[in-house]
Tab-separated table of C-alpha atoms in Angstrom:
chain	number	residue	atom	x	y	z
A	3	MET	CA	8.617	7.701	18.872
A	4	GLY	CA	10.409	10.434	20.720
A	5	PRO	CA	9.531	11.913	24.092
A	6	GLY	CA	5.820	11.665	24.796
A	7	LEU	CA	4.872	10.447	21.304
A	8	ARG	CA	3.120	7.117	21.636
A	9	VAL	CA	0.860	5.598	18.978
A	10	PRO	CA	-2.492	4.741	20.580
A	11	PRO	CA	-4.633	1.784	19.455
A	12	LEU	CA	-5.946	2.516	15.964
A	13	PHE	CA	-9.517	1.984	14.795
A	14	SER	CA	-9.801	-1.296	12.881
A	15	PRO	CA	-13.265	-2.800	12.389
A	16	ILE	CA	-11.905	-5.539	10.085
A	17	PRO	CA	-11.122	-8.903	11.733
A	18	PRO	CA	-7.585	-10.296	11.403
A	19	ALA	CA	-6.833	-13.332	9.258
A	20	ILE	CA	-3.736	-15.098	7.970
A	21	HIS	CA	-3.010	-17.832	5.427
A	22	PRO	CA	-1.732	-21.068	6.989
A	23	CYS	CA	1.306	-20.918	4.666
A	24	HIS	CA	2.682	-17.787	6.360
A	25	ALA	CA	5.800	-19.350	7.897
A	26	ARG	CA	6.614	-21.150	4.649
A	27	ALA	CA	6.097	-17.906	2.721
A	28	ASP	CA	8.705	-16.155	4.872
A	29	VAL	CA	11.244	-18.899	4.186
A	30	GLN	CA	10.496	-19.007	0.459
A	31	THR	CA	10.738	-15.230	0.067
A	32	ALA	CA	14.058	-15.131	1.908
A	33	ALA	CA	15.337	-17.811	-0.491
A	34	TRP	CA	14.004	-15.864	-3.500
A	35	ALA	CA	15.782	-12.707	-2.351
A	36	GLU	CA	19.044	-14.628	-2.037
A	37	THR	CA	18.603	-16.311	-5.441
A	38	PHE	CA	18.213	-12.973	-7.194
A	39	ARG	CA	20.539	-11.045	-4.860
A	40	ILE	CA	17.972	-8.307	-4.304
A	41	GLY	CA	19.683	-5.212	-2.902
A	42	SER	CA	22.999	-5.051	-1.122
A	43	ASP	CA	23.913	-7.790	1.332
A	44	GLU	CA	23.096	-5.444	4.213
A	45	LEU	CA	19.739	-4.355	2.760
A	46	ARG	CA	18.772	-7.912	1.818
A	47	GLY	CA	19.607	-9.076	5.310
A	48	ARG	CA	17.226	-6.480	6.734
A	49	LEU	CA	14.434	-7.263	4.277
A	50	VAL	CA	14.432	-11.012	4.855
A	51	SER	CA	14.056	-10.414	8.610
A	52	GLN	CA	10.880	-8.348	8.198
A	53	SER	CA	8.282	-11.148	7.829
A	54	ILE	CA	7.235	-10.031	4.344
A	55	GLY	CA	5.877	-13.507	3.575
A	56	THR	CA	3.644	-13.177	6.621
A	57	PHE	CA	2.476	-9.795	5.316
A	58	ALA	CA	1.418	-11.386	2.016
A	59	ALA	CA	-0.289	-14.193	3.912
A	60	ARG	CA	-2.343	-11.604	5.790
A	61	ILE	CA	-3.341	-9.856	2.561
A	62	LEU	CA	-4.505	-13.119	0.939
A	63	PRO	CA	-5.586	-15.257	3.907
A	64	GLU	CA	-7.714	-17.521	1.694
A	65	GLY	CA	-5.831	-17.051	-1.583
A	66	ARG	CA	-3.849	-19.469	-3.716
A	67	GLU	CA	-0.574	-20.275	-2.005
A	68	GLU	CA	1.477	-19.736	-5.159
A	69	VAL	CA	0.083	-16.203	-5.449
A	70	VAL	CA	0.793	-15.526	-1.761
A	71	SER	CA	4.405	-16.435	-2.556
A	72	LEU	CA	4.375	-14.247	-5.676
A	73	LEU	CA	2.964	-11.310	-3.707
A	74	ALA	CA	5.563	-11.728	-0.964
A	75	ASP	CA	8.424	-11.755	-3.473
A	76	PHE	CA	6.979	-8.714	-5.229
A	77	VAL	CA	6.623	-6.741	-1.982
A	78	LEU	CA	10.229	-7.566	-1.084
A	79	TRP	CA	11.272	-6.467	-4.588
A	80	LEU	CA	9.396	-3.168	-4.122
A	81	PHE	CA	11.243	-2.573	-0.867
A	82	GLY	CA	14.470	-3.343	-2.723
A	83	VAL	CA	13.638	-0.541	-5.165
A	84	ASP	CA	12.314	1.883	-2.556
A	85	ASP	CA	14.958	1.339	0.116
A	86	GLY	CA	17.863	0.677	-2.258
A	87	HIS	CA	17.294	3.159	-5.081
A	88	CYS	CA	15.005	5.805	-3.598
A	89	GLU	CA	15.520	6.145	0.160
A	90	GLU	CA	19.131	5.113	0.634
A	91	GLY	CA	20.712	5.038	-2.839
A	92	ALA	CA	22.374	7.878	-4.739
A	93	LEU	CA	19.537	7.930	-7.286
A	94	GLY	CA	17.137	8.995	-4.558
A	95	ARG	CA	18.393	12.585	-4.918
A	96	ARG	CA	18.757	12.539	-8.715
A	97	PRO	CA	15.198	12.414	-10.084
A	98	GLY	CA	16.256	12.536	-13.741
A	99	ASP	CA	18.654	9.613	-13.407
A	100	LEU	CA	16.143	7.760	-11.242
A	101	ALA	CA	13.468	8.211	-13.926
A	102	GLY	CA	15.795	6.726	-16.520
A	103	GLU	CA	16.621	3.705	-14.384
A	104	LEU	CA	12.968	3.080	-13.501
A	105	HIS	CA	11.902	3.357	-17.146
A	106	ARG	CA	14.429	0.687	-18.035
A	107	LEU	CA	12.958	-1.516	-15.324
A	108	LEU	CA	9.476	-0.734	-16.620
A	109	ARG	CA	10.540	-1.961	-20.065
A	110	VAL	CA	11.675	-5.209	-18.478
A	111	ALA	CA	8.249	-5.555	-16.837
A	112	GLN	CA	6.527	-4.887	-20.172
A	113	ASN	CA	8.825	-7.115	-22.215
A	114	PRO	CA	10.903	-9.531	-20.118
A	115	GLU	CA	12.668	-10.718	-23.277
A	116	ALA	CA	14.133	-7.248	-23.929
A	117	PRO	CA	17.959	-7.342	-23.616
A	118	LEU	CA	18.093	-4.617	-20.979
A	119	LEU	CA	19.809	-4.558	-17.563
A	120	LEU	CA	21.035	-8.105	-18.084
A	121	ASP	CA	23.418	-7.925	-15.115
A	122	ASP	CA	21.008	-6.103	-12.788
A	123	PRO	CA	19.574	-8.181	-9.899
A	124	LEU	CA	16.415	-6.066	-9.654
A	125	ALA	CA	15.779	-6.588	-13.370
A	126	ALA	CA	16.342	-10.332	-13.034
A	127	GLY	CA	13.901	-10.492	-10.136
A	128	LEU	CA	11.391	-8.425	-12.095
A	129	ARG	CA	11.618	-10.806	-15.065
A	130	ASP	CA	10.794	-13.690	-12.757
A	131	LEU	CA	7.869	-11.795	-11.235
A	132	ARG	CA	6.448	-10.958	-14.677
A	133	LEU	CA	6.651	-14.585	-15.832
A	134	ARG	CA	4.765	-15.710	-12.724
A	135	ILE	CA	2.148	-12.985	-13.191
A	136	ASP	CA	1.586	-14.326	-16.707
A	137	ARG	CA	1.247	-17.833	-15.247
A	138	TYR	CA	-1.334	-16.975	-12.586
A	139	GLY	CA	-3.104	-13.995	-14.127
A	140	THR	CA	-4.720	-12.883	-17.358
A	141	PRO	CA	-3.218	-10.633	-20.047
A	142	GLY	CA	-5.464	-7.839	-18.793
A	143	GLN	CA	-4.220	-8.238	-15.222
A	144	ALA	CA	-0.599	-8.252	-16.394
A	145	ALA	CA	-1.220	-5.045	-18.359
A	146	ARG	CA	-2.820	-3.357	-15.335
A	147	TRP	CA	0.094	-4.459	-13.171
A	148	VAL	CA	2.537	-2.793	-15.576
A	149	ASP	CA	0.387	0.357	-15.685
A	150	ALA	CA	0.282	0.527	-11.895
A	151	LEU	CA	4.041	-0.023	-11.734
A	152	ARG	CA	4.409	3.022	-14.011
A	153	GLU	CA	2.264	5.071	-11.602
A	154	TYR	CA	4.425	3.960	-8.686
A	155	PHE	CA	7.669	4.773	-10.513
A	156	PHE	CA	6.352	8.202	-11.555
A	157	SER	CA	5.441	9.034	-7.966
A	158	VAL	CA	8.796	8.067	-6.460
A	159	VAL	CA	10.520	10.322	-8.995
A	160	TRP	CA	8.286	13.139	-7.692
A	161	GLU	CA	9.404	12.250	-4.175
A	162	ALA	CA	13.043	12.288	-5.284
A	163	SER	CA	12.617	15.859	-6.517
A	164	HIS	CA	11.513	16.915	-3.036
A	165	ARG	CA	14.343	14.935	-1.466
A	166	ARG	CA	16.890	16.699	-3.670
A	167	ALA	CA	15.466	20.131	-2.870
A	168	GLY	CA	14.822	19.352	0.799
A	169	THR	CA	11.232	20.569	0.441
A	170	VAL	CA	8.032	19.277	2.018
A	171	PRO	CA	4.907	19.140	-0.206
A	172	ASP	CA	1.608	20.486	1.035
A	173	LEU	CA	-1.048	18.094	2.334
A	174	ASN	CA	-3.065	17.967	-0.888
A	175	ASP	CA	-0.084	17.098	-3.082
A	176	TYR	CA	1.189	14.640	-0.503
A	177	THR	CA	-2.207	12.930	-0.288
A	178	LEU	CA	-2.443	12.575	-4.055
A	179	MET	CA	1.021	11.137	-4.488
A	180	ARG	CA	0.700	8.876	-1.443
A	181	LEU	CA	-2.050	6.992	-3.278
A	182	TYR	CA	0.680	5.864	-5.673
A	183	ASP	CA	4.070	6.026	-3.971
A	184	GLY	CA	2.857	3.641	-1.279
A	185	ALA	CA	2.800	0.964	-4.035
A	186	THR	CA	-0.693	-0.132	-3.012
A	187	SER	CA	-2.247	0.214	-6.478
A	188	VAL	CA	0.363	-2.091	-7.982
A	189	VAL	CA	-0.765	-4.857	-5.591
A	190	LEU	CA	-4.430	-4.668	-6.662
A	191	PRO	CA	-4.197	-6.992	-9.713
A	192	LEU	CA	-2.639	-9.643	-7.478
A	193	LEU	CA	-5.680	-9.533	-5.202
A	194	GLU	CA	-7.716	-10.872	-8.111
A	195	MET	CA	-5.060	-13.407	-9.118
A	196	GLY	CA	-5.007	-14.720	-5.576
A	197	HIS	CA	-8.592	-15.900	-5.941
A	198	GLY	CA	-8.513	-16.874	-9.605
A	199	TYR	CA	-10.925	-14.348	-11.117
A	200	GLU	CA	-10.793	-11.132	-13.127
A	201	LEU	CA	-12.941	-8.193	-12.146
A	202	GLN	CA	-14.644	-6.945	-15.278
A	203	PRO	CA	-14.019	-3.378	-16.479
A	204	HIS	CA	-17.642	-2.310	-16.091
A	205	GLU	CA	-17.251	-2.849	-12.335
A	206	ARG	CA	-13.560	-2.247	-11.723
A	207	ASP	CA	-13.510	1.081	-13.590
A	208	ARG	CA	-16.652	2.485	-11.954
A	209	THR	CA	-15.851	5.690	-10.124
A	210	ALA	CA	-17.167	4.309	-6.827
A	211	VAL	CA	-15.150	1.068	-7.067
A	212	ARG	CA	-11.994	2.954	-7.950
A	213	ALA	CA	-12.663	5.271	-5.010
A	214	ALA	CA	-13.033	2.299	-2.659
A	215	ALA	CA	-9.594	1.077	-3.712
A	216	GLU	CA	-8.184	4.586	-3.235
A	217	MET	CA	-9.718	4.780	0.246
A	218	ALA	CA	-8.078	1.466	1.105
A	219	SER	CA	-4.775	2.872	-0.157
A	220	TYR	CA	-5.266	6.009	1.925
A	221	VAL	CA	-5.867	4.063	5.137
A	222	ILE	CA	-2.946	1.707	4.446
A	223	THR	CA	-0.508	4.527	3.715
A	224	TRP	CA	-1.663	6.776	6.587
A	225	ASP	CA	-1.274	3.808	8.934
A	226	ASN	CA	2.163	3.156	7.470
A	227	ASP	CA	3.147	6.781	8.041
A	228	ILE	CA	1.898	6.651	11.625
A	229	LEU	CA	3.609	3.345	12.407
A	230	SER	CA	6.856	4.106	10.548
A	231	TYR	CA	7.355	7.636	11.895
A	232	HIS	CA	9.712	6.484	14.673
A	233	LYS	CA	11.817	4.454	12.224
A	234	GLU	CA	12.017	7.214	9.621
A	235	ARG	CA	12.821	10.020	12.038
A	236	LYS	CA	15.376	7.876	13.839
A	237	GLU	CA	17.134	6.797	10.638
A	238	ARG	CA	16.966	10.024	8.637
A	239	GLY	CA	15.650	12.847	10.765
A	240	ALA	CA	18.954	14.199	12.043
A	241	THR	CA	20.913	14.499	8.819
A	242	GLY	CA	18.751	13.038	6.054
A	243	TYR	CA	15.377	13.570	4.437
A	244	TYR	CA	12.129	11.783	5.146
A	245	LEU	CA	8.606	12.394	3.976
A	246	ASN	CA	5.642	11.425	6.120
A	247	VAL	CA	2.152	12.798	6.761
A	248	LEU	CA	3.131	13.729	10.321
A	249	ARG	CA	6.028	15.762	8.974
A	250	VAL	CA	3.757	17.398	6.366
A	251	LEU	CA	1.295	18.400	9.082
A	252	GLN	CA	4.035	19.713	11.343
A	253	HIS	CA	5.673	21.674	8.540
A	254	HIS	CA	2.604	23.265	6.948
A	255	GLU	CA	0.123	23.415	9.839
A	256	GLY	CA	2.577	24.310	12.590
A	257	LEU	CA	1.533	21.299	14.674
A	258	THR	CA	3.569	19.559	17.328
A	259	PRO	CA	4.357	15.882	16.688
A	260	GLN	CA	1.586	14.862	19.109
A	261	GLN	CA	-0.934	17.181	17.422
A	262	ALA	CA	0.110	15.885	13.995
A	263	LEU	CA	-0.382	12.307	15.184
A	264	ARG	CA	-3.888	13.105	16.408
A	265	ALA	CA	-4.726	14.872	13.135
A	266	ALA	CA	-3.499	11.955	11.021
A	267	ILE	CA	-5.501	9.486	13.129
A	268	SER	CA	-8.602	11.648	12.727
A	269	GLN	CA	-8.126	11.711	8.947
A	270	ARG	CA	-7.657	7.961	8.576
A	271	ASP	CA	-10.630	7.273	10.872
A	272	ARG	CA	-12.949	9.437	8.786
A	273	VAL	CA	-11.802	7.745	5.591
A	274	THR	CA	-12.210	4.316	7.209
A	275	CYS	CA	-15.795	5.113	8.158
A	276	LEU	CA	-16.575	6.277	4.636
A	277	TYR	CA	-14.855	3.217	3.165
A	278	LEU	CA	-17.059	0.923	5.262
A	279	ARG	CA	-20.227	2.692	4.143
A	280	LEU	CA	-19.233	2.687	0.479
A	281	THR	CA	-18.047	-0.920	0.310
A	282	ARG	CA	-21.154	-2.105	2.147
A	283	HIS	CA	-23.255	-0.435	-0.524
A	284	LEU	CA	-21.133	-1.762	-3.395
A	285	ALA	CA	-21.208	-5.299	-2.011
A	286	ALA	CA	-24.997	-5.219	-1.813
A	287	HIS	CA	-25.332	-4.399	-5.506
A	288	GLY	CA	-22.243	-5.935	-7.117
A	289	SER	CA	-21.280	-9.238	-8.668
A	290	PRO	CA	-19.768	-12.109	-6.653
A	291	GLN	CA	-16.383	-11.095	-8.108
A	292	LEU	CA	-16.796	-7.542	-6.844
A	293	ARG	CA	-17.755	-8.798	-3.405
A	294	GLN	CA	-14.619	-10.954	-3.350
A	295	TYR	CA	-12.540	-7.955	-4.432
A	296	LEU	CA	-13.962	-5.827	-1.622
A	297	ARG	CA	-13.308	-8.555	0.953
A	298	THR	CA	-9.697	-8.724	-0.192
A	299	LEU	CA	-9.371	-4.939	0.078
A	300	ASP	CA	-10.485	-5.417	3.685
A	301	SER	CA	-7.779	-8.042	4.166
A	302	PHE	CA	-5.200	-5.731	2.588
A	303	ILE	CA	-6.067	-2.972	5.087
A	304	ARG	CA	-6.081	-5.220	8.147
A	305	GLY	CA	-3.072	-7.226	6.982
A	306	ALA	CA	-1.023	-4.040	6.663
A	307	GLN	CA	-2.124	-3.001	10.150
A	308	ASP	CA	-1.225	-6.313	11.798
A	309	TRP	CA	2.102	-6.467	9.983
A	310	GLY	CA	2.856	-2.819	10.744
A	311	VAL	CA	2.578	-3.245	14.509
A	312	SER	CA	4.542	-6.520	14.577
A	313	SER	CA	7.278	-6.462	11.899
A	314	VAL	CA	10.789	-5.518	12.991
A	315	ARG	CA	10.749	-3.133	10.018
A	316	TYR	CA	8.720	-0.740	12.178
A	317	THR	CA	9.087	-1.970	15.754
A	318	THR	CA	12.881	-1.402	15.515
A	319	PRO	CA	13.864	-3.614	18.481
A	320	ASP	CA	17.234	-1.888	18.936
A	321	ASP	CA	15.394	1.352	19.709
A	322	PRO	CA	11.804	0.246	20.275
A	323	ALA	CA	8.968	2.236	18.796
A	324	SER	CA	5.953	2.805	21.028
A	325	MET	CA	3.439	0.674	19.127
A	326	PRO	CA	-0.114	-0.255	20.139
A	327	ALA	CA	-0.611	-3.868	21.192
A	328	THR	CA	-4.301	-3.846	20.239
A	329	PHE	CA	-6.764	-2.107	17.916
A	330	ARG	CA	-9.926	-0.257	18.900
A	331	ASP	CA	-13.463	-1.016	17.698
A	332	THR	CA	-14.654	2.581	17.466
A	333	PRO	CA	-13.161	5.544	15.601
A	334	ALA	CA	-11.592	8.484	17.361
A	335	ASP	CA	-13.341	10.665	14.759
A	336	ASP	CA	-16.543	9.416	13.110
A	337	SER	CA	-17.437	12.698	11.403
A	338	GLY	CA	-19.169	12.346	8.060
A	339	GLU	CA	-17.787	15.673	6.863
A	340	PRO	CA	-15.350	15.534	3.917
A	341	LEU	CA	-11.671	16.080	4.554
A	342	ASP	CA	-10.453	19.491	3.464
A	343	THR	CA	-8.205	17.892	0.849
A	344	PRO	CA	-9.336	18.516	-2.741
A	345	ALA	CA	-7.609	15.427	-4.117
A	346	VAL	CA	-9.955	13.185	-2.127
A	347	SER	CA	-12.817	15.329	-0.816
A	348	TRP	CA	-14.992	14.201	-3.724
A	349	TRP	CA	-15.145	10.724	-2.171
A	350	TRP	CA	-17.832	12.010	0.187
A	351	ASN	CA	-20.103	12.853	-2.761
A	352	LEU	CA	-20.336	9.232	-3.879
A	353	LEU	CA	-23.026	8.241	-1.384
A	354	ALA	CA	-24.961	11.495	-1.597
A	355	PRO	CA	-28.486	11.271	-3.080
A	356	GLY	CA	-28.070	11.085	-6.819
A	357	GLY	CA	-24.337	10.451	-6.519
A	358	PRO	CA	-22.410	7.744	-8.431
A	359	ALA	CA	-23.110	5.243	-5.641
A	360	ASP	CA	-26.457	6.539	-4.389
A	361	ALA	CA	-26.989	4.924	-0.981
A	362	THR	CA	-30.768	5.116	-1.403
A	363	ALA	CA	-30.646	2.046	-3.632
A	364	GLY	CA	-31.106	-0.064	-0.535
A	365	PRO	CA	-29.442	-0.884	2.765
A	366	SER	CA	-27.574	-4.106	3.280
A	367	SER	CA	-24.852	-5.500	5.449
A	368	ARG	CA	-21.500	-6.878	4.476
A	369	ASP	CA	-22.397	-10.160	6.160
A	370	ALA	CA	-25.452	-10.518	3.947
A	371	ALA	CA	-23.364	-9.786	0.875
A	372	ARG	CA	-20.830	-12.376	1.991
A	373	LYS	CA	-23.523	-15.031	2.386
A	374	THR	CA	-24.905	-14.200	-1.066
A	375	SER	CA	-21.502	-14.590	-2.684
A	376	GLN	CA	-21.016	-17.980	-1.046
A	377	SER	CA	-24.410	-19.393	-1.997
């Protein structure tokens, strides 16, 4: 992490879990990557060493094994796009050309039968992913997956514009785009598929439920920025471009790397605390499907944390990052005050009296909600 910059144990109140198929998922995803020749030989070799099947098994520890495998292949495919096209490829500094290429891929996701990119490995892999999403999901889930893929593509084009110009966005813009360019929203439909249900629009599209998913995305992406900072600065910091919340805080707030790390940890802790309060309330008053959805959001957060501190993608054994070996049970910052970030500060209004998720409707615990959903 550089001199004196060590990541301390992060606050994680969610217990770890993993699907028993995790080792098999790693093997199957490596085979899938080879079948479709995802990325260059060098990039594919890196990706298949990063335990992406294990990551998917942590996200869906009790899910259907075939969807764990689908999720693992999709995450590897996303890294193939992000690492190959955006971070390391020539298109990563040509936002217009990148937008064109990603729109062609989006058309393949919408209509796999379209005769586009017929010799492109990423397109071939995407066709396979779409066919499996149709097999294990509903038409509505497939449509939401395509919509979320569009959001992800749009956000990485935005990032490419900053990469070309060598500019660093301010914290508010970075926060907003990080909700999408972390590719967390595109995973959400697969959380439902993994347990064989479809969350109905009257619950899924509620402001408070959408906010809970955004909070999960925030924690996952802030943790990723914290845990990947060593890797990104080592690989690109000297001569290339990298974008990370620690860099945003250093650039715009004049913080040292250590101060930026503390600030980012404070931010993710405050959002984690709010997330726990909000999801506890939603679970107490939601359907069994909503309670399952919230439990899987929990697994997504904790799975990303456990994978982040253990995968060679971030531990970089050739130049080891200073990663925490454990997590802490209490937050470093438990303030209930909103973050000074307009894109997300409204989250703190949700549980206010009279707000969209008025907490006065009645206290409950997540354990009680879990028992209710299992009865």
